[in-house]
Coordinates of C-alpha atoms and ligand atoms in Angstrom, one line a residue:
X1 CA 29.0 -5.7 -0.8
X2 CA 29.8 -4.1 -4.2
X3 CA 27.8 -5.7 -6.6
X4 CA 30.3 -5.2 -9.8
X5 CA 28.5 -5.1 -13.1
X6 CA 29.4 -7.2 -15.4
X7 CA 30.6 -5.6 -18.8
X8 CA 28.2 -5.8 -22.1
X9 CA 30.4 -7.0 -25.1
X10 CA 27.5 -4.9 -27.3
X11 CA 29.4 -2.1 -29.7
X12 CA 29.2 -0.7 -32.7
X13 CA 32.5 -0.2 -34.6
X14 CA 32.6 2.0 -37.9
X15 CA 34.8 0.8 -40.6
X16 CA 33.8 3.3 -42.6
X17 CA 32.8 6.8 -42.5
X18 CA 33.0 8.0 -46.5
X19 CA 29.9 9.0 -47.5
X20 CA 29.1 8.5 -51.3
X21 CA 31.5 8.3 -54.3
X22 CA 34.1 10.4 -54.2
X23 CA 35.6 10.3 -50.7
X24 CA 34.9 6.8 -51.0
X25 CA 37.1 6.8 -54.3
X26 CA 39.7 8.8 -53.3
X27 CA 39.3 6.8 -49.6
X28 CA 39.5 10.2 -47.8
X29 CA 37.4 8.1 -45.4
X30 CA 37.5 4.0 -45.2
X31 CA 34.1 2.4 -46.6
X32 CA 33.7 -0.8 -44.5
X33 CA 30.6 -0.4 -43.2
X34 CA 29.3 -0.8 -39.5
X35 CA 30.4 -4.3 -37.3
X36 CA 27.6 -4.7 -35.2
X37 CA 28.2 -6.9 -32.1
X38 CA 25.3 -7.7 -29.6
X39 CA 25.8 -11.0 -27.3
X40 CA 28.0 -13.4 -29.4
X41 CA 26.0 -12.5 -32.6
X42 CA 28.2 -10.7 -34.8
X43 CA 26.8 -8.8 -37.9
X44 CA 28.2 -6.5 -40.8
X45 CA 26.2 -3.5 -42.0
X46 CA 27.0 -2.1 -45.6
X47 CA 30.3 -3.9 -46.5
X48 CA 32.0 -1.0 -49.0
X49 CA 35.6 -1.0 -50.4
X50 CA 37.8 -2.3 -48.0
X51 CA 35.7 -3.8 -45.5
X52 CA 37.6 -7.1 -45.4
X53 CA 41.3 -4.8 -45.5
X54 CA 39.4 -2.7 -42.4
X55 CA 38.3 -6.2 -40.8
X56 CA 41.9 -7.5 -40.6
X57 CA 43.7 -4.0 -39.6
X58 CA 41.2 -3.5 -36.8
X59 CA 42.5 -3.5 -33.3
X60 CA 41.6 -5.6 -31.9
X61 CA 41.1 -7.6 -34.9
X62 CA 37.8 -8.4 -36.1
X63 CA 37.0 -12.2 -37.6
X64 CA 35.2 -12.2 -40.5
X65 CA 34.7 -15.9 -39.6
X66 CA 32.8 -15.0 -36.8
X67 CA 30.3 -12.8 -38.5
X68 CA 26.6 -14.5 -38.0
X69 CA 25.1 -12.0 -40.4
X70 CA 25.6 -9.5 -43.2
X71 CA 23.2 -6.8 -43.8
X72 CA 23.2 -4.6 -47.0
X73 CA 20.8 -1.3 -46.6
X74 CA 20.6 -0.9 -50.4
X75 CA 22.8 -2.0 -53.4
X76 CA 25.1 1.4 -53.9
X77 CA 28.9 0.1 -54.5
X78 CA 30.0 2.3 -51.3
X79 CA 27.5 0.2 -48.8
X80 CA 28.0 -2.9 -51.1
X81 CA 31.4 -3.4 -52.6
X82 CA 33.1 -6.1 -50.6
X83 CA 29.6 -8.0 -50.0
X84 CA 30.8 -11.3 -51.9
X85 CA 34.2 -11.1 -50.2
X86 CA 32.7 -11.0 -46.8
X87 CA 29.9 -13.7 -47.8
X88 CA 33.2 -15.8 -48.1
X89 CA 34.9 -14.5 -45.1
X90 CA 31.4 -15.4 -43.0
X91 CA 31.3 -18.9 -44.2
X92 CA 35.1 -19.9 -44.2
X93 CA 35.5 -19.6 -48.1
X94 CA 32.4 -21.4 -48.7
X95 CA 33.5 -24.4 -46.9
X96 CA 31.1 -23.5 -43.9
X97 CA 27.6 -22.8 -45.0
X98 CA 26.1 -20.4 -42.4
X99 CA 24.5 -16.9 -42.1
X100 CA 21.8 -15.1 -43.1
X101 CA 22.5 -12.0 -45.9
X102 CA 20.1 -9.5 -45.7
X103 CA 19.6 -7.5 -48.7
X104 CA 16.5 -6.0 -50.7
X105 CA 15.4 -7.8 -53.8
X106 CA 16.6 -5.4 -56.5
X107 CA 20.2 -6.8 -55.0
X108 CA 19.3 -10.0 -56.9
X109 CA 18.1 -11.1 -60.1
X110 CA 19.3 -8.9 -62.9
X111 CA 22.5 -7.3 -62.6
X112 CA 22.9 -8.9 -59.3
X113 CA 25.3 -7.4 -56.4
X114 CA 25.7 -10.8 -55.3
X115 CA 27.6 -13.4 -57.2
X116 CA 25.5 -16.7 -57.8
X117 CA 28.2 -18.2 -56.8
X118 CA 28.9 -16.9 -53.5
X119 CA 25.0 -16.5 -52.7
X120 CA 25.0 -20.1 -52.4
X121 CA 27.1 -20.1 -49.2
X122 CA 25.2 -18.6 -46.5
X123 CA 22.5 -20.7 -45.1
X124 CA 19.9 -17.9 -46.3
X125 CA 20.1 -15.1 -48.5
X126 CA 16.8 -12.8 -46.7
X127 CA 15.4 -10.1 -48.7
X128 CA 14.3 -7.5 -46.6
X129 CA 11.4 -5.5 -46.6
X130 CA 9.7 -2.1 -45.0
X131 CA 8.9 -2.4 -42.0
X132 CA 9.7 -6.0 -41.6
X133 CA 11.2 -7.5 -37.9
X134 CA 14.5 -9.9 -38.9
X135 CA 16.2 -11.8 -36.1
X136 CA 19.8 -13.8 -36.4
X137 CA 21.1 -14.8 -33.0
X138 CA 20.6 -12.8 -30.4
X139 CA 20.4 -10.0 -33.0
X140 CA 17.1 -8.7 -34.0
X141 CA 16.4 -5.5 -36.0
X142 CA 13.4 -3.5 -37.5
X143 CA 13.3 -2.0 -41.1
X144 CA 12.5 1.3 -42.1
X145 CA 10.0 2.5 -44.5
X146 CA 10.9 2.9 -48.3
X147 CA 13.5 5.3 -48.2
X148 CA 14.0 7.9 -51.1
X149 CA 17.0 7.0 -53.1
X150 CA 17.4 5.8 -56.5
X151 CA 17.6 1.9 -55.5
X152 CA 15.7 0.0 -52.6
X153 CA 16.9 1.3 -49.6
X154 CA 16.0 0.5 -45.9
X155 CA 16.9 1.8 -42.4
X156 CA 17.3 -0.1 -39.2
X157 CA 16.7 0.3 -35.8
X158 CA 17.7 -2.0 -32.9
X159 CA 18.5 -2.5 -29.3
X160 CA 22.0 -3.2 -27.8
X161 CA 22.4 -3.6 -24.0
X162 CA 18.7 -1.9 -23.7
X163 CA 19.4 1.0 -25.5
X164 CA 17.5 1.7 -28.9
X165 CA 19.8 2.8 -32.2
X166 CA 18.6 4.2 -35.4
X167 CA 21.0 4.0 -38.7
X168 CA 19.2 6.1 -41.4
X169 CA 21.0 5.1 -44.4
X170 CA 20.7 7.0 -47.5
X171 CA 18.1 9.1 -48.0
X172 CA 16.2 12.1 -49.5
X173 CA 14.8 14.5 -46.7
X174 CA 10.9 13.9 -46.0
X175 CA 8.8 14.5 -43.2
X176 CA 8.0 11.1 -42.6
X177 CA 11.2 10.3 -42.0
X178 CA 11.3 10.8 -37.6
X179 CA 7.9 8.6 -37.4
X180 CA 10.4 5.2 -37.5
X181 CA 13.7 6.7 -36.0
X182 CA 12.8 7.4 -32.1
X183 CA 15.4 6.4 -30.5
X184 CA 18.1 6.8 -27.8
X185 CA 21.1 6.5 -30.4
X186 CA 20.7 7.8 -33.9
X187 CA 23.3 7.2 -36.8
X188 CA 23.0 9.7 -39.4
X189 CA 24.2 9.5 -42.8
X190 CA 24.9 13.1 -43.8
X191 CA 26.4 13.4 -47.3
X192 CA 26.2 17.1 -47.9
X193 CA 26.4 20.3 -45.8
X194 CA 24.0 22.3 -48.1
X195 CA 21.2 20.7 -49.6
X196 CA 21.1 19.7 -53.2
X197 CA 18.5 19.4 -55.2
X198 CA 17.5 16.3 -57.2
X199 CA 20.3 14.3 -55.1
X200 CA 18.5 11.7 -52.9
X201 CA 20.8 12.6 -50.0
X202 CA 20.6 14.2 -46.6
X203 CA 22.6 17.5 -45.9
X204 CA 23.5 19.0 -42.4
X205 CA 20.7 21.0 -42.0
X206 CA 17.9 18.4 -42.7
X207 CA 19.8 16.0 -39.8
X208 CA 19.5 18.7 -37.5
X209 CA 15.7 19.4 -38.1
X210 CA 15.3 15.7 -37.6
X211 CA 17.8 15.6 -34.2
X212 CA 15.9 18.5 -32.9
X213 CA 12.3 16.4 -33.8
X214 CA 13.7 13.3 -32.1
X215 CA 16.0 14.0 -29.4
X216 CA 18.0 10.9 -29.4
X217 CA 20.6 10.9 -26.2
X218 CA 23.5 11.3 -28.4
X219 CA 23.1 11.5 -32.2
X220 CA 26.2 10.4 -34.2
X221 CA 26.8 11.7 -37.9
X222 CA 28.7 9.7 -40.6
X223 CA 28.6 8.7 -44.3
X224 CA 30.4 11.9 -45.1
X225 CA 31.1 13.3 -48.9
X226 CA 33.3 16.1 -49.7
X227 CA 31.5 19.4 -48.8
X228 CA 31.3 17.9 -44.8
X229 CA 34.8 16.7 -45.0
X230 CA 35.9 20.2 -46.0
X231 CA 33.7 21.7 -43.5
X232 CA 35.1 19.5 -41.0
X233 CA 32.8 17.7 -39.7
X234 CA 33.9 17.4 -35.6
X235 CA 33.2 21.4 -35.9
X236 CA 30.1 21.0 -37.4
X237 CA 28.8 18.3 -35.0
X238 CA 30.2 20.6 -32.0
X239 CA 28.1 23.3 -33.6
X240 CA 24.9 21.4 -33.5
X241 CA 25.7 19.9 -30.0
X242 CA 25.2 23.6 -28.7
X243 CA 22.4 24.6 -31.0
X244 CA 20.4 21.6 -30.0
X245 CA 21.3 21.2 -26.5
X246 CA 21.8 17.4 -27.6
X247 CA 25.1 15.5 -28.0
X248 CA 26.4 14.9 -31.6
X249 CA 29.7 13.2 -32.5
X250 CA 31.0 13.2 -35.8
X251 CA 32.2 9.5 -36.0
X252 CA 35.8 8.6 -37.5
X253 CA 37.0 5.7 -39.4
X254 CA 37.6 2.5 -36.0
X255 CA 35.3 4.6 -33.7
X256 CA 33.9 2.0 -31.5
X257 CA 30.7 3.2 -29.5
X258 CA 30.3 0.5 -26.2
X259 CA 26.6 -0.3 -25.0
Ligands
ZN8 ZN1 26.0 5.8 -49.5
ZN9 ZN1 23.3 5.2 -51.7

């Protein structure tokens, strides 16, 4: 007898792959962030501009209603934009109160990112810390250490369908860095293809020293600003892939990746 196997629903999906503020601004790339769907927990990573526009347009299309979670790496307008938006979209325009935001803590008080008013929706707003284990649903994930950018910022890794993913999210290079991100799928945010000092960003050739540390089955760059758009960045991936001996994609804005 065949056994047949039944099919995980577990995917990532990017709505988004502009990196920083000007292909964001221009929307060179879409900015809505990662849905994240393992089991029947659904979850939103870094809702920038247009997340709720990228939502409704998806194919097929993707429920903001049906979001369990929303989870904001750090408080920069292209990772954070549409955050109160979506808060609504999660809970039925505040009708419904349910999820859990997960943000760090200098995304409250002063000068919050999210509204008063629509923090009061969810059933819980979480502030996340390094190093820290969260768990919504069937949906659990890991924080990074501190990473170096000009506002709290955090990582992630979790598991879908038994495989491990990494997201490094914005970030200045250090060495530290590949102690948390081991693992079979690594998202990369690469902003720049040179490196640039004094901006707290990663550039081509620092996410291949830390592909080449880690050997992740497939790595998978995004978060793009201009210099990799102009560089194209399929090319530059492809490049890597046969420097490395390791697969890299270059993800582009709907790219679903299936677990
Ligand atoms: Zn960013
Ligand atoms: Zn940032």
């Amino acid at each position: 007898m065949v056994e047949i196997k039944e099919e995980s629903p577990d995917f990532i999906k990017f709505l988004g792959t502009a990196g920083a503020r000007f292909v964001m601004i221009k929307q060179l790339r879409a900015s809505g962030g990662l849905w994240v769907c393992r089991g029947s927990t659904n979850i939103l990573i870094d809702p920038g501009p247009g997340s709720l526009v990228r939502c409704a347009n998806s194919r097929p299309r993707l429920d903001p209603g049906k979001l369990d979670a929303i989870i904001m790496t750090h408080r920069h307008l292209d990772h954070a934009n549409d955050i109160n938006v979506m808060i609504e979209g999660m809970t039925e325009g505040g009708f419904k109160k349910k999820g859990v935001v997960f943000c760090p803590a200098d995304a409250l008080g002063d000068d919050a990112i999210i509204l008063e008013h629509t923090a009061k929706f969810p059933e819980k707003i979480q502030v996340i810390k390094a190093k820290t284990r969260y768990r919504v649903g069937n949906f659990s994930f890991l924080t990074s250490m501190r990473h170096i950018h000009p506002c709290q910022t955090y990582g992630l890794k979790f598991n879908l369908n038994g495989a491990s993913v990494g997201l490094i999210t914005d970030t200045r290079y250090f060495p530290e860095l590949t102690s948390f991100y081991k693992t079979d799928i690594l998202i990369i945010s690469v902003v720049f293809l040179e490196k640039r000092l004094g901006i707290d960003h990663l550039s081509l050739n620092e996410a291949a020293l830390i592909i080449k540390e880690l050997k992740p089955k497939k790595a998978v760059l995004t978060h793009f600003g201009m210099t990799m758009l102009k560089a194209k960045p399929m090319v530059q991936a492809q490049k890597l892939s046969q420097a490395l001996g390791i697969e890299v994609i270059a993800a582009y804005d709907g790219m679903k990746l299936s677990f």
